[in-house]
C-alpha positions as a printed Julia matrix, in Angstrom:
350×3 Matrix{Float64}:
 195.37  235.35  241.39
 198.09  233.23  242.83
 198.21  232.75  246.51
 200.24  235.23  248.5
 203.66  233.89  249.31
 203.54  231.13  246.66
 207.04  230.03  245.6
 208.17  231.28  242.18
 208.19  228.86  239.3
 211.56  227.2   238.8
 213.56  228.56  235.9
 215.13  225.82  233.78
 218.87  226.15  233.35
 221.41  224.38  231.2
 223.62  221.73  232.65
 226.11  223.67  234.77
 228.88  221.31  233.68
 228.49  222.64  230.14
 227.02  226.09  230.52
 230.23  227.9   231.43
 232.59  226.08  229.06
 233.6   228.15  226.05
 233.9   226.85  222.52
 237.67  227.31  222.7
 237.87  225.15  225.81
 235.78  222.45  224.18
 238.04  222.43  221.13
 241.13  222.23  223.3
 239.67  219.2   225.03
 239.63  217.3   221.76
 242.45  214.71  221.85
 243.62  215.43  218.31
 243.99  219.23  218.6
 247.64  219.07  219.66
 248.5   216.77  216.74
 246.7   219.07  214.31
 248.69  222.09  215.47
 251.93  220.07  215.37
 251.18  218.83  211.84
 250.72  222.41  210.63
 253.99  223.5   212.23
 255.94  220.53  210.82
 254.49  221.06  207.34
 255.42  224.75  207.32
 258.9   224.01  208.65
 259.79  221.46  205.97
 258.16  223.62  203.28
 260.6   226.39  204.19
 263.42  223.87  203.75
 262.19  222.54  200.38
 259.44  223.98  198.18
 258.85  220.48  196.76
 257.49  219.38  200.12
 253.99  220.82  199.61
 253.83  220.2   195.87
 251.72  217.26  194.68
 254.75  215.06  194.01
 256.11  215.81  197.46
 252.77  215.25  199.18
 252.49  211.89  197.39
 255.82  210.88  198.93
 255.04  211.67  202.55
 251.42  210.51  202.44
 252.73  207.17  201.16
 254.9   206.77  204.27
 252.16  208.16  206.51
 249.53  205.76  205.16
 251.5   202.57  205.84
 252.09  203.82  209.38
 248.65  205.35  209.79
 246.54  202.32  208.85
 247.87  200.19  211.74
 248.22  203.24  214.01
 244.48  203.91  213.87
 243.68  200.43  215.19
 246.52  200.59  217.7
 244.93  203.83  218.92
 241.56  202.13  219.41
 243.28  199.34  221.32
 245.06  201.9   223.51
 241.78  203.73  224.13
 240.48  200.36  225.27
 243.34  200.2   227.77
 245.61  197.65  226.07
 248.81  197.42  223.98
 249.9   195.2   221.11
 253.66  195.04  220.76
 253.32  192.41  218.04
 251.59  194.86  215.69
 254.75  195.69  213.74
 256.04  192.17  213.25
 252.51  191.11  212.25
 252.87  193.13  209.06
 255.97  191.08  208.22
 254.28  187.81  209.15
 251.36  188.62  206.86
 253.61  189.51  203.95
 255.64  186.33  204.36
 252.53  184.17  204.7
 251.07  185.7   201.57
 254.35  185.2   199.7
 254.81  181.58  200.74
 251.2   180.64  199.95
 251.37  182.32  196.55
 254.86  181.28  195.43
 255.63  178.02  197.22
 252.16  176.51  197.61
 250.92  177.97  194.33
 247.64  179.44  195.56
 245.78  182.2   193.77
 246.78  185.51  195.34
 243.21  186.24  196.46
 242.9   182.95  198.3
 246.31  183.59  199.86
 245.11  187.02  201.05
 241.98  185.55  202.64
 243.92  182.8   204.44
 246.53  185.32  205.62
 243.89  187.62  207.09
 242.13  184.7   208.8
 245.43  183.56  210.33
 246.27  187.06  211.54
 242.84  187.49  213.1
 243.29  184.16  214.9
 246.58  185.41  216.36
 244.79  188.55  217.52
 242.15  186.39  219.18
 244.89  184.4   220.94
 246.46  187.62  222.21
 243.18  188.94  223.56
 242.11  185.63  225.05
 245.42  185.24  226.86
 245.23  188.76  228.25
 241.68  188.34  229.52
 242.04  184.8   230.9
 245.48  185.08  232.51
 245.07  188.72  233.65
 248.65  189.29  232.52
 249.45  192.77  231.19
 248.97  192.97  227.42
 252.5   194.37  227.27
 253.87  190.99  228.4
 251.55  188.8   226.33
 252.09  190.67  223.07
 255.83  190.99  223.72
 255.91  187.18  223.82
 253.91  187.1   220.58
 256.38  189.55  219.06
 259.32  187.22  219.7
 257.37  184.13  218.62
 256.4   185.7   215.3
 259.87  187.09  214.76
 261.35  183.63  215.25
 258.73  181.98  213.02
 259.27  184.58  210.3
 262.98  183.91  210.16
 263.01  180.17  210.84
 260.12  179.08  208.64
 261.14  181.36  205.76
 264.68  179.94  205.73
 263.32  176.4   206.07
 261.0   176.75  203.08
 262.96  179.06  200.76
 266.52  178.57  202.07
 266.81  182.35  202.34
 265.28  185.19  204.35
 263.23  186.68  201.52
 260.23  185.61  199.47
 260.14  187.02  195.96
 258.17  186.48  192.77
 254.79  187.37  194.27
 253.97  189.24  191.07
 254.09  185.93  189.17
 251.16  184.46  191.14
 247.72  184.15  189.6
 245.48  187.11  190.45
 248.37  189.43  191.3
 247.41  192.24  188.92
 243.88  192.66  190.26
 245.0   192.41  193.89
 247.79  194.91  193.36
 245.38  197.34  191.7
 243.23  197.31  194.85
 245.88  197.13  197.57
 249.27  198.26  196.28
 249.2   200.38  193.13
 249.2   204.14  192.6
 246.12  205.93  191.29
 247.36  209.3   189.96
 250.16  210.55  187.73
 251.77  212.15  190.78
 252.27  208.75  192.41
 249.62  208.82  195.17
 249.29  205.28  196.47
 246.03  203.41  196.92
 247.07  202.88  200.55
 246.25  206.55  201.14
 242.6   205.88  200.26
 242.58  202.81  202.53
 244.08  204.94  205.31
 241.39  207.6   204.96
 238.62  205.0   204.79
 239.81  203.09  207.86
 240.19  206.35  209.8
 236.64  207.39  208.92
 235.19  204.0   209.87
 237.11  203.96  213.16
 235.95  207.51  213.94
 232.35  206.55  213.21
 232.63  203.52  215.49
 234.1   205.58  218.32
 231.7   208.51  218.1
 228.44  207.1   216.75
 228.06  203.55  217.99
 227.48  201.7   221.24
 230.7   199.8   220.6
 232.59  203.09  220.66
 231.13  203.93  224.06
 232.14  200.48  225.26
 235.72  201.0   224.04
 236.04  204.23  225.99
 234.35  202.62  228.98
 236.6   199.56  229.21
 239.66  201.75  228.8
 238.59  204.28  231.41
 237.48  201.83  234.11
 236.97  198.19  233.14
 235.36  197.25  236.48
 232.84  200.09  236.31
 232.08  199.21  232.69
 231.54  195.56  233.62
 229.19  196.58  236.44
 226.9   198.41  234.01
 226.74  195.48  231.62
 229.55  196.17  229.14
 231.01  192.89  227.79
 234.59  193.83  228.67
 236.24  190.6   227.53
 234.41  190.57  224.22
 235.29  194.21  223.5
 238.97  193.8   224.29
 239.37  190.52  222.41
 237.61  192.13  219.46
 240.06  195.04  219.56
 243.04  192.67  219.52
 241.53  190.79  216.58
 240.84  193.98  214.63
 244.36  195.26  215.31
 245.97  192.07  213.99
 243.65  192.08  210.97
 244.49  195.65  210.0
 248.22  195.15  210.58
 248.09  192.07  208.36
 246.25  194.07  205.71
 249.08  196.61  205.79
 251.65  193.85  205.4
 249.75  192.5   202.41
 249.7   195.95  200.82
 253.45  196.36  201.22
 254.18  192.85  199.92
 252.02  193.37  196.83
 253.61  196.72  196.12
 257.16  195.36  196.33
 256.26  191.92  194.91
 258.5   190.5   197.63
 259.01  190.52  201.37
 261.66  189.61  203.91
 261.8   188.04  207.35
 262.71  191.26  209.13
 259.83  193.26  207.67
 257.89  195.26  210.25
 260.17  194.6   213.24
 260.26  197.75  215.37
 257.45  199.49  213.51
 255.06  198.87  216.4
 256.77  201.77  218.18
 255.97  204.07  215.28
 252.31  203.06  215.54
 252.3   203.74  219.28
 254.1   207.07  218.78
 251.5   208.09  216.19
 248.69  207.2   218.6
 250.29  209.04  221.52
 251.1   212.1   219.41
 247.46  212.0   218.36
 246.29  212.33  221.94
 245.98  208.76  223.26
 247.04  208.26  226.85
 248.83  205.16  228.07
 246.23  204.54  230.77
 243.38  204.2   228.25
 239.97  205.81  227.96
 241.08  208.82  225.91
 242.11  209.41  222.31
 240.78  209.4   218.76
 241.31  207.75  215.39
 241.75  211.13  213.7
 244.48  211.99  216.2
 246.36  208.78  215.37
 246.05  209.55  211.65
 247.47  213.03  212.28
 250.28  211.49  214.33
 251.13  209.22  211.39
 251.01  212.26  209.11
 253.61  214.0   211.26
 255.89  210.95  211.15
 255.5   210.67  207.37
 256.24  214.37  206.92
 259.29  214.09  209.16
 260.76  211.08  207.37
 260.35  212.55  203.88
 260.98  216.15  204.95
 264.38  215.2   206.29
 265.24  213.64  202.91
 263.95  216.62  200.94
 265.98  218.94  203.16
 269.16  217.04  202.31
 269.84  216.02  205.9
 271.29  212.73  207.04
 268.32  210.35  207.33
 269.78  208.88  210.53
 268.37  211.95  212.3
 264.8   210.79  211.72
 264.84  208.58  214.82
 266.04  211.49  216.93
 263.17  213.46  215.44
 260.74  210.7   216.41
 261.89  210.78  220.01
 261.63  214.55  220.19
 258.16  214.48  218.6
 256.96  211.92  221.14
 258.24  213.82  224.16
 257.04  217.24  222.97
 253.65  215.87  221.94
 253.01  214.32  225.35
 254.02  217.52  227.12
 251.93  219.73  224.83
 248.88  217.45  224.97
 249.03  217.35  228.77
 249.4   221.13  228.95
 246.5   221.77  226.58
 244.26  219.28  228.36
 244.98  220.75  231.8
 244.37  224.29  230.56
 241.13  223.2   228.9
 239.91  221.38  231.99
 240.51  224.51  234.05
 238.89  226.84  231.53
 235.37  228.0   232.32
 235.12  231.11  230.19
């Protein structure tokens, strides 16, 4: 018999921080839930305007646009989760296309060697961005804005110096073009689905795996949430952030290569201003400007919404000038809805 007055055995309980949170609240806390709901609404809206919108030919059109925005947007999202910006992301796509074109047409390199050298150069620029941010402690907004103008000037000046015009054409005449185009720029179905869609899906899946299943993913969230606290527990903050800048430049350059191969030409103004579309896609997908929150899937959904909007406006017979108004409205509404959902979810206990 147990002694009289002995204390009862403790009863194990679940973590009180999780025990009273419903499944609905947990779902609402996901950063991409707002973008998913918005994508459904936008798809239904444009389908009511044009039945072609959700047919295979129509889907091929807007996934094409979404993929060339979504591939860079996914990496921009990871960089934003890590607490940084890259305003040179858009112009980097143009720089990569021009570099590829000049190496293949003016220097006479095999297209595959030109691709490798282009990607190495872009990654080096990403390293320079990250190194400058970490060593100077300047905001990444300022550093990458400077890179934006430098690349824009180089794109225009060097292209005119070498070709005496602002475009580089004849990429399809370079050795190795057919095989490279088959992997990076061609379509793969009779409905016109582009290979970039498969790249977009693959990069989104890899980025999601990194964020949710690896130590590096934890580090990315940590340095974005509180870099000092992350550093104090042993996270290599500088290495993580420089790596994110390098990966962002690499993926943006890859996108520029895809576009250049598809069109078999490129121009000096390619990609200028597209960095805002990448940021919009990331923010619509649940990323916050202060870092530490967001997802790759959310950025991909944000790009999907932009792609649907751009093509949906055309299918509806509207003036395409309205698409930029639509972008601004999407951005504002998405931020408001995401904040509302997150606050409601954080307050939900049942």
